[in-house]
Amino acid sequence: MAKNKFLSRFLIYQGERFPLLVLSLTTLAVVLSSYAIASTLTTILNVQLKIFFAVVAAMAYLFHIRAIDEYRDLNHDTHYHQSRPIQ
């Protein structure tokens, strides 16, 4: 039961504060446009691998920023925004 409660709270948090699908698509667009400008001729496999790692790195960075923000705002959110799923 505790797992289900955690999972439901995580999905609510993910939908409200870190929408993975939206961030993935917008990050992919940025990575592809940056790669198109800075690229040299390479094989297709190499290009796909570089794009994959660039998107993963960007998403990890965005998640890191969000997690740090949640940690910094915990006291404020606990007091003023008790309905948020992180509390």
PDB file of N, CA and C in Angstrom:
ATOM      1  N   MET A   1       0.816  -1.191   0.000  1.00  0.00           N
ATOM      2  CA  MET A   1       0.000   0.000   0.000  1.00  0.00           C
ATOM      3  C   MET A   1       0.867   1.265   0.000  1.00  0.00           C
ATOM      4  N   ALA A   2       1.959   1.235   0.739  1.00  0.00           N
ATOM      5  CA  ALA A   2       2.843   2.395   0.787  1.00  0.00           C
ATOM      6  C   ALA A   2       3.455   2.669  -0.579  1.00  0.00           C
ATOM      7  N   LYS A   3       3.731   1.590  -1.335  1.00  0.00           N
ATOM      8  CA  LYS A   3       4.280   1.774  -2.674  1.00  0.00           C
ATOM      9  C   LYS A   3       3.290   2.488  -3.575  1.00  0.00           C
ATOM     10  N   ASN A   4       2.015   2.103  -3.506  1.00  0.00           N
ATOM     11  CA  ASN A   4       0.996   2.727  -4.339  1.00  0.00           C
ATOM     12  C   ASN A   4       0.826   4.204  -4.005  1.00  0.00           C
ATOM     13  N   LYS A   5       0.884   4.524  -2.730  1.00  0.00           N
ATOM     14  CA  LYS A   5       0.766   5.921  -2.317  1.00  0.00           C
ATOM     15  C   LYS A   5       1.958   6.719  -2.827  1.00  0.00           C
ATOM     16  N   PHE A   6       3.156   6.155  -2.704  1.00  0.00           N
ATOM     17  CA  PHE A   6       4.348   6.835  -3.212  1.00  0.00           C
ATOM     18  C   PHE A   6       4.268   7.016  -4.713  1.00  0.00           C
ATOM     19  N   LEU A   7       3.863   5.977  -5.427  1.00  0.00           N
ATOM     20  CA  LEU A   7       3.778   6.049  -6.881  1.00  0.00           C
ATOM     21  C   LEU A   7       2.747   7.077  -7.324  1.00  0.00           C
ATOM     22  N   SER A   8       1.607   7.117  -6.672  1.00  0.00           N
ATOM     23  CA  SER A   8       0.587   8.092  -7.055  1.00  0.00           C
ATOM     24  C   SER A   8       1.060   9.517  -6.768  1.00  0.00           C
ATOM     25  N   ARG A   9       1.722   9.725  -5.648  1.00  0.00           N
ATOM     26  CA  ARG A   9       2.274  11.051  -5.344  1.00  0.00           C
ATOM     27  C   ARG A   9       3.365  11.434  -6.331  1.00  0.00           C
ATOM     28  N   PHE A  10       4.195  10.455  -6.717  1.00  0.00           N
ATOM     29  CA  PHE A  10       5.249  10.733  -7.690  1.00  0.00           C
ATOM     30  C   PHE A  10       4.663  11.116  -9.045  1.00  0.00           C
ATOM     31  N   LEU A  11       3.622  10.425  -9.476  1.00  0.00           N
ATOM     32  CA  LEU A  11       3.000  10.738 -10.762  1.00  0.00           C
ATOM     33  C   LEU A  11       2.340  12.116 -10.742  1.00  0.00           C
ATOM     34  N   ILE A  12       1.745  12.482  -9.625  1.00  0.00           N
ATOM     35  CA  ILE A  12       1.173  13.823  -9.504  1.00  0.00           C
ATOM     36  C   ILE A  12       2.287  14.869  -9.569  1.00  0.00           C
ATOM     37  N   TYR A  13       3.361  14.628  -8.842  1.00  0.00           N
ATOM     38  CA  TYR A  13       4.511  15.549  -8.866  1.00  0.00           C
ATOM     39  C   TYR A  13       5.074  15.663 -10.265  1.00  0.00           C
ATOM     40  N   GLN A  14       5.259  14.527 -10.907  1.00  0.00           N
ATOM     41  CA  GLN A  14       5.836  14.521 -12.245  1.00  0.00           C
ATOM     42  C   GLN A  14       4.950  15.295 -13.215  1.00  0.00           C
ATOM     43  N   GLY A  15       3.653  15.155 -13.104  1.00  0.00           N
ATOM     44  CA  GLY A  15       2.746  15.874 -13.985  1.00  0.00           C
ATOM     45  C   GLY A  15       2.726  17.371 -13.737  1.00  0.00           C
ATOM     46  N   GLU A  16       2.829  17.768 -12.469  1.00  0.00           N
ATOM     47  CA  GLU A  16       2.747  19.187 -12.120  1.00  0.00           C
ATOM     48  C   GLU A  16       4.084  19.911 -12.218  1.00  0.00           C
ATOM     49  N   ARG A  17       5.144  19.290 -11.739  1.00  0.00           N
ATOM     50  CA  ARG A  17       6.403  20.020 -11.555  1.00  0.00           C
ATOM     51  C   ARG A  17       7.524  19.624 -12.515  1.00  0.00           C
ATOM     52  N   PHE A  18       7.432  18.458 -13.134  1.00  0.00           N
ATOM     53  CA  PHE A  18       8.493  18.006 -14.035  1.00  0.00           C
ATOM     54  C   PHE A  18       7.877  17.155 -15.150  1.00  0.00           C
ATOM     55  N   PRO A  19       7.129  17.788 -16.063  1.00  0.00           N
ATOM     56  CA  PRO A  19       6.444  17.030 -17.117  1.00  0.00           C
ATOM     57  C   PRO A  19       7.440  16.427 -18.107  1.00  0.00           C
ATOM     58  N   LEU A  20       7.713  15.167 -17.919  1.00  0.00           N
ATOM     59  CA  LEU A  20       8.762  14.484 -18.667  1.00  0.00           C
ATOM     60  C   LEU A  20       8.561  14.539 -20.177  1.00  0.00           C
ATOM     61  N   LEU A  21       7.367  14.305 -20.670  1.00  0.00           N
ATOM     62  CA  LEU A  21       7.123  14.282 -22.101  1.00  0.00           C
ATOM     63  C   LEU A  21       7.380  15.647 -22.730  1.00  0.00           C
ATOM     64  N   VAL A  22       6.860  16.684 -22.138  1.00  0.00           N
ATOM     65  CA  VAL A  22       7.048  18.034 -22.672  1.00  0.00           C
ATOM     66  C   VAL A  22       8.521  18.422 -22.638  1.00  0.00           C
ATOM     67  N   LEU A  23       9.172  18.171 -21.518  1.00  0.00           N
ATOM     68  CA  LEU A  23      10.596  18.514 -21.410  1.00  0.00           C
ATOM     69  C   LEU A  23      11.446  17.703 -22.375  1.00  0.00           C
ATOM     70  N   SER A  24      11.111  16.435 -22.574  1.00  0.00           N
ATOM     71  CA  SER A  24      11.878  15.598 -23.504  1.00  0.00           C
ATOM     72  C   SER A  24      11.762  16.113 -24.932  1.00  0.00           C
ATOM     73  N   LEU A  25      10.559  16.451 -25.343  1.00  0.00           N
ATOM     74  CA  LEU A  25      10.360  16.928 -26.718  1.00  0.00           C
ATOM     75  C   LEU A  25      11.022  18.278 -26.962  1.00  0.00           C
ATOM     76  N   THR A  26      10.888  19.190 -26.018  1.00  0.00           N
ATOM     77  CA  THR A  26      11.518  20.497 -26.212  1.00  0.00           C
ATOM     78  C   THR A  26      13.041  20.392 -26.135  1.00  0.00           C
ATOM     79  N   THR A  27      13.542  19.529 -25.260  1.00  0.00           N
ATOM     80  CA  THR A  27      14.983  19.330 -25.175  1.00  0.00           C
ATOM     81  C   THR A  27      15.520  18.682 -26.441  1.00  0.00           C
ATOM     82  N   LEU A  28      14.784  17.718 -26.988  1.00  0.00           N
ATOM     83  CA  LEU A  28      15.196  17.090 -28.240  1.00  0.00           C
ATOM     84  C   LEU A  28      15.274  18.121 -29.359  1.00  0.00           C
ATOM     85  N   ALA A  29      14.323  19.037 -29.415  1.00  0.00           N
ATOM     86  CA  ALA A  29      14.351  20.081 -30.439  1.00  0.00           C
ATOM     87  C   ALA A  29      15.589  20.969 -30.304  1.00  0.00           C
ATOM     88  N   VAL A  30      15.926  21.322 -29.084  1.00  0.00           N
ATOM     89  CA  VAL A  30      17.113  22.153 -28.854  1.00  0.00           C
ATOM     90  C   VAL A  30      18.380  21.405 -29.228  1.00  0.00           C
ATOM     91  N   VAL A  31      18.466  20.143 -28.831  1.00  0.00           N
ATOM     92  CA  VAL A  31      19.657  19.345 -29.131  1.00  0.00           C
ATOM     93  C   VAL A  31      19.810  19.164 -30.646  1.00  0.00           C
ATOM     94  N   LEU A  32      18.720  18.846 -31.319  1.00  0.00           N
ATOM     95  CA  LEU A  32      18.797  18.645 -32.769  1.00  0.00           C
ATOM     96  C   LEU A  32      19.178  19.922 -33.504  1.00  0.00           C
ATOM     97  N   SER A  33      18.618  21.049 -33.108  1.00  0.00           N
ATOM     98  CA  SER A  33      18.971  22.297 -33.780  1.00  0.00           C
ATOM     99  C   SER A  33      20.419  22.694 -33.496  1.00  0.00           C
ATOM    100  N   SER A  34      20.870  22.474 -32.273  1.00  0.00           N
ATOM    101  CA  SER A  34      22.268  22.764 -31.956  1.00  0.00           C
ATOM    102  C   SER A  34      23.205  21.839 -32.710  1.00  0.00           C
ATOM    103  N   TYR A  35      22.820  20.567 -32.807  1.00  0.00           N
ATOM    104  CA  TYR A  35      23.663  19.616 -33.520  1.00  0.00           C
ATOM    105  C   TYR A  35      23.721  19.936 -35.014  1.00  0.00           C
ATOM    106  N   ALA A  36      22.625  20.388 -35.578  1.00  0.00           N
ATOM    107  CA  ALA A  36      22.592  20.714 -37.005  1.00  0.00           C
ATOM    108  C   ALA A  36      23.557  21.852 -37.327  1.00  0.00           C
ATOM    109  N   ILE A  37      23.711  22.778 -36.411  1.00  0.00           N
ATOM    110  CA  ILE A  37      24.607  23.901 -36.645  1.00  0.00           C
ATOM    111  C   ILE A  37      26.059  23.515 -36.393  1.00  0.00           C
ATOM    112  N   ALA A  38      26.318  22.716 -35.382  1.00  0.00           N
ATOM    113  CA  ALA A  38      27.691  22.423 -34.973  1.00  0.00           C
ATOM    114  C   ALA A  38      28.233  21.108 -35.514  1.00  0.00           C
ATOM    115  N   SER A  39      27.457  20.401 -36.299  1.00  0.00           N
ATOM    116  CA  SER A  39      27.870  19.051 -36.693  1.00  0.00           C
ATOM    117  C   SER A  39      28.858  19.042 -37.853  1.00  0.00           C
ATOM    118  N   THR A  40      29.556  17.939 -37.918  1.00  0.00           N
ATOM    119  CA  THR A  40      30.383  17.619 -39.075  1.00  0.00           C
ATOM    120  C   THR A  40      29.847  16.310 -39.634  1.00  0.00           C
ATOM    121  N   LEU A  41      30.303  15.892 -40.785  1.00  0.00           N
ATOM    122  CA  LEU A  41      29.807  14.650 -41.377  1.00  0.00           C
ATOM    123  C   LEU A  41      30.299  13.458 -40.570  1.00  0.00           C
ATOM    124  N   THR A  42      29.364  12.700 -40.053  1.00  0.00           N
ATOM    125  CA  THR A  42      29.679  11.480 -39.313  1.00  0.00           C
ATOM    126  C   THR A  42      28.697  10.401 -39.728  1.00  0.00           C
ATOM    127  N   THR A  43      28.899   9.204 -39.247  1.00  0.00           N
ATOM    128  CA  THR A  43      27.976   8.118 -39.591  1.00  0.00           C
ATOM    129  C   THR A  43      26.657   8.308 -38.849  1.00  0.00           C
ATOM    130  N   ILE A  44      25.597   7.712 -39.358  1.00  0.00           N
ATOM    131  CA  ILE A  44      24.264   7.846 -38.778  1.00  0.00           C
ATOM    132  C   ILE A  44      24.233   7.306 -37.346  1.00  0.00           C
ATOM    133  N   LEU A  45      24.859   6.162 -37.104  1.00  0.00           N
ATOM    134  CA  LEU A  45      24.856   5.579 -35.766  1.00  0.00           C
ATOM    135  C   LEU A  45      25.518   6.516 -34.761  1.00  0.00           C
ATOM    136  N   ASN A  46      26.615   7.084 -35.157  1.00  0.00           N
ATOM    137  CA  ASN A  46      27.330   8.009 -34.290  1.00  0.00           C
ATOM    138  C   ASN A  46      26.475   9.239 -33.988  1.00  0.00           C
ATOM    139  N   VAL A  47      25.756   9.719 -34.980  1.00  0.00           N
ATOM    140  CA  VAL A  47      24.892  10.881 -34.790  1.00  0.00           C
ATOM    141  C   VAL A  47      23.779  10.550 -33.805  1.00  0.00           C
ATOM    142  N   GLN A  48      23.129   9.411 -33.971  1.00  0.00           N
ATOM    143  CA  GLN A  48      22.047   9.028 -33.086  1.00  0.00           C
ATOM    144  C   GLN A  48      22.533   8.865 -31.649  1.00  0.00           C
ATOM    145  N   LEU A  49      23.713   8.301 -31.490  1.00  0.00           N
ATOM    146  CA  LEU A  49      24.274   8.119 -30.154  1.00  0.00           C
ATOM    147  C   LEU A  49      24.572   9.467 -29.493  1.00  0.00           C
ATOM    148  N   LYS A  50      25.127  10.381 -30.247  1.00  0.00           N
ATOM    149  CA  LYS A  50      25.417  11.706 -29.708  1.00  0.00           C
ATOM    150  C   LYS A  50      24.141  12.438 -29.309  1.00  0.00           C
ATOM    151  N   ILE A  51      23.117  12.335 -30.138  1.00  0.00           N
ATOM    152  CA  ILE A  51      21.850  12.986 -29.835  1.00  0.00           C
ATOM    153  C   ILE A  51      21.227  12.372 -28.584  1.00  0.00           C
ATOM    154  N   PHE A  52      21.255  11.043 -28.495  1.00  0.00           N
ATOM    155  CA  PHE A  52      20.700  10.364 -27.320  1.00  0.00           C
ATOM    156  C   PHE A  52      21.387  10.829 -26.047  1.00  0.00           C
ATOM    157  N   PHE A  53      22.710  10.847 -26.038  1.00  0.00           N
ATOM    158  CA  PHE A  53      23.431  11.248 -24.831  1.00  0.00           C
ATOM    159  C   PHE A  53      23.236  12.725 -24.511  1.00  0.00           C
ATOM    160  N   ALA A  54      23.100  13.557 -25.531  1.00  0.00           N
ATOM    161  CA  ALA A  54      22.852  14.976 -25.290  1.00  0.00           C
ATOM    162  C   ALA A  54      21.485  15.186 -24.646  1.00  0.00           C
ATOM    163  N   VAL A  55      20.467  14.457 -25.108  1.00  0.00           N
ATOM    164  CA  VAL A  55      19.127  14.576 -24.524  1.00  0.00           C
ATOM    165  C   VAL A  55      19.127  14.051 -23.086  1.00  0.00           C
ATOM    166  N   VAL A  56      19.786  12.921 -22.851  1.00  0.00           N
ATOM    167  CA  VAL A  56      19.853  12.368 -21.492  1.00  0.00           C
ATOM    168  C   VAL A  56      20.577  13.329 -20.554  1.00  0.00           C
ATOM    169  N   ALA A  57      21.670  13.916 -21.011  1.00  0.00           N
ATOM    170  CA  ALA A  57      22.414  14.860 -20.171  1.00  0.00           C
ATOM    171  C   ALA A  57      21.579  16.105 -19.877  1.00  0.00           C
ATOM    172  N   ALA A  58      20.873  16.610 -20.866  1.00  0.00           N
ATOM    173  CA  ALA A  58      20.043  17.796 -20.656  1.00  0.00           C
ATOM    174  C   ALA A  58      18.900  17.496 -19.695  1.00  0.00           C
ATOM    175  N   MET A  59      18.277  16.338 -19.832  1.00  0.00           N
ATOM    176  CA  MET A  59      17.183  15.966 -18.937  1.00  0.00           C
ATOM    177  C   MET A  59      17.694  15.769 -17.506  1.00  0.00           C
ATOM    178  N   ALA A  60      18.868  15.187 -17.357  1.00  0.00           N
ATOM    179  CA  ALA A  60      19.451  15.019 -16.026  1.00  0.00           C
ATOM    180  C   ALA A  60      19.743  16.380 -15.387  1.00  0.00           C
ATOM    181  N   TYR A  61      20.228  17.306 -16.187  1.00  0.00           N
ATOM    182  CA  TYR A  61      20.491  18.656 -15.688  1.00  0.00           C
ATOM    183  C   TYR A  61      19.190  19.333 -15.243  1.00  0.00           C
ATOM    184  N   LEU A  62      18.150  19.244 -16.074  1.00  0.00           N
ATOM    185  CA  LEU A  62      16.871  19.852 -15.721  1.00  0.00           C
ATOM    186  C   LEU A  62      16.285  19.234 -14.452  1.00  0.00           C
ATOM    187  N   PHE A  63      16.394  17.911 -14.314  1.00  0.00           N
ATOM    188  CA  PHE A  63      15.905  17.260 -13.104  1.00  0.00           C
ATOM    189  C   PHE A  63      16.707  17.690 -11.881  1.00  0.00           C
ATOM    190  N   HIS A  64      18.011  17.828 -12.045  1.00  0.00           N
ATOM    191  CA  HIS A  64      18.875  18.276 -10.948  1.00  0.00           C
ATOM    192  C   HIS A  64      18.444  19.666 -10.476  1.00  0.00           C
ATOM    193  N   ILE A  65      18.197  20.573 -11.405  1.00  0.00           N
ATOM    194  CA  ILE A  65      17.766  21.920 -11.061  1.00  0.00           C
ATOM    195  C   ILE A  65      16.423  21.875 -10.330  1.00  0.00           C
ATOM    196  N   ARG A  66      15.490  21.046 -10.797  1.00  0.00           N
ATOM    197  CA  ARG A  66      14.174  20.933 -10.163  1.00  0.00           C
ATOM    198  C   ARG A  66      14.297  20.348  -8.755  1.00  0.00           C
ATOM    199  N   ALA A  67      15.130  19.325  -8.582  1.00  0.00           N
ATOM    200  CA  ALA A  67      15.281  18.693  -7.268  1.00  0.00           C
ATOM    201  C   ALA A  67      15.908  19.663  -6.270  1.00  0.00           C
ATOM    202  N   ILE A  68      16.901  20.423  -6.687  1.00  0.00           N
ATOM    203  CA  ILE A  68      17.527  21.422  -5.818  1.00  0.00           C
ATOM    204  C   ILE A  68      16.502  22.497  -5.443  1.00  0.00           C
ATOM    205  N   ASP A  69      15.681  22.907  -6.407  1.00  0.00           N
ATOM    206  CA  ASP A  69      14.652  23.903  -6.146  1.00  0.00           C
ATOM    207  C   ASP A  69      13.641  23.388  -5.125  1.00  0.00           C
ATOM    208  N   GLU A  70      13.257  22.123  -5.250  1.00  0.00           N
ATOM    209  CA  GLU A  70      12.317  21.537  -4.288  1.00  0.00           C
ATOM    210  C   GLU A  70      12.934  21.501  -2.881  1.00  0.00           C
ATOM    211  N   TYR A  71      14.196  21.157  -2.797  1.00  0.00           N
ATOM    212  CA  TYR A  71      14.878  21.096  -1.502  1.00  0.00           C
ATOM    213  C   TYR A  71      14.946  22.482  -0.855  1.00  0.00           C
ATOM    214  N   ARG A  72      15.276  23.492  -1.655  1.00  0.00           N
ATOM    215  CA  ARG A  72      15.397  24.849  -1.115  1.00  0.00           C
ATOM    216  C   ARG A  72      14.053  25.408  -0.648  1.00  0.00           C
ATOM    217  N   ASP A  73      12.987  25.041  -1.367  1.00  0.00           N
ATOM    218  CA  ASP A  73      11.664  25.604  -1.067  1.00  0.00           C
ATOM    219  C   ASP A  73      10.820  24.728  -0.142  1.00  0.00           C
ATOM    220  N   LEU A  74      11.390  23.688   0.434  1.00  0.00           N
ATOM    221  CA  LEU A  74      10.602  22.747   1.227  1.00  0.00           C
ATOM    222  C   LEU A  74       9.887  23.417   2.393  1.00  0.00           C
ATOM    223  N   ASN A  75      10.586  24.222   3.164  1.00  0.00           N
ATOM    224  CA  ASN A  75       9.960  24.879   4.323  1.00  0.00           C
ATOM    225  C   ASN A  75       8.849  25.837   3.883  1.00  0.00           C
ATOM    226  N   HIS A  76       9.114  26.609   2.847  1.00  0.00           N
ATOM    227  CA  HIS A  76       8.109  27.546   2.344  1.00  0.00           C
ATOM    228  C   HIS A  76       6.885  26.801   1.809  1.00  0.00           C
ATOM    229  N   ASP A  77       7.127  25.762   1.017  1.00  0.00           N
ATOM    230  CA  ASP A  77       6.023  24.992   0.447  1.00  0.00           C
ATOM    231  C   ASP A  77       5.223  24.255   1.518  1.00  0.00           C
ATOM    232  N   THR A  78       5.896  23.756   2.532  1.00  0.00           N
ATOM    233  CA  THR A  78       5.202  23.065   3.612  1.00  0.00           C
ATOM    234  C   THR A  78       4.261  24.015   4.341  1.00  0.00           C
ATOM    235  N   HIS A  79       4.689  25.246   4.503  1.00  0.00           N
ATOM    236  CA  HIS A  79       3.869  26.222   5.217  1.00  0.00           C
ATOM    237  C   HIS A  79       2.751  26.805   4.343  1.00  0.00           C
ATOM    238  N   TYR A  80       3.069  27.175   3.090  1.00  0.00           N
ATOM    239  CA  TYR A  80       2.129  27.904   2.249  1.00  0.00           C
ATOM    240  C   TYR A  80       1.438  27.065   1.162  1.00  0.00           C
ATOM    241  N   HIS A  81       2.004  25.929   0.795  1.00  0.00           N
ATOM    242  CA  HIS A  81       1.444  25.117  -0.297  1.00  0.00           C
ATOM    243  C   HIS A  81       1.334  23.655   0.152  1.00  0.00           C
ATOM    244  N   GLN A  82       0.505  23.411   1.114  1.00  0.00           N
ATOM    245  CA  GLN A  82       0.401  22.064   1.695  1.00  0.00           C
ATOM    246  C   GLN A  82      -0.241  21.052   0.747  1.00  0.00           C
ATOM    247  N   SER A  83      -0.890  21.501  -0.295  1.00  0.00           N
ATOM    248  CA  SER A  83      -1.542  20.569  -1.226  1.00  0.00           C
ATOM    249  C   SER A  83      -0.585  19.987  -2.255  1.00  0.00           C
ATOM    250  N   ARG A  84       0.638  20.489  -2.330  1.00  0.00           N
ATOM    251  CA  ARG A  84       1.600  19.958  -3.296  1.00  0.00           C
ATOM    252  C   ARG A  84       2.000  18.535  -2.909  1.00  0.00           C
ATOM    253  N   PRO A  85       2.272  17.691  -3.899  1.00  0.00           N
ATOM    254  CA  PRO A  85       2.519  16.270  -3.609  1.00  0.00           C
ATOM    255  C   PRO A  85       3.853  15.971  -2.928  1.00  0.00           C
ATOM    256  N   ILE A  86       4.789  16.897  -2.922  1.00  0.00           N
ATOM    257  CA  ILE A  86       6.108  16.642  -2.334  1.00  0.00           C
ATOM    258  C   ILE A  86       6.059  16.688  -0.819  1.00  0.00           C
ATOM    259  N   GLN A  87       5.167  17.453  -0.247  1.00  0.00           N
ATOM    260  CA  GLN A  87       5.158  17.656   1.209  1.00  0.00           C
ATOM    261  C   GLN A  87       5.016  16.372   1.977  1.00  0.00           C
TER     262      GLN A  87
END
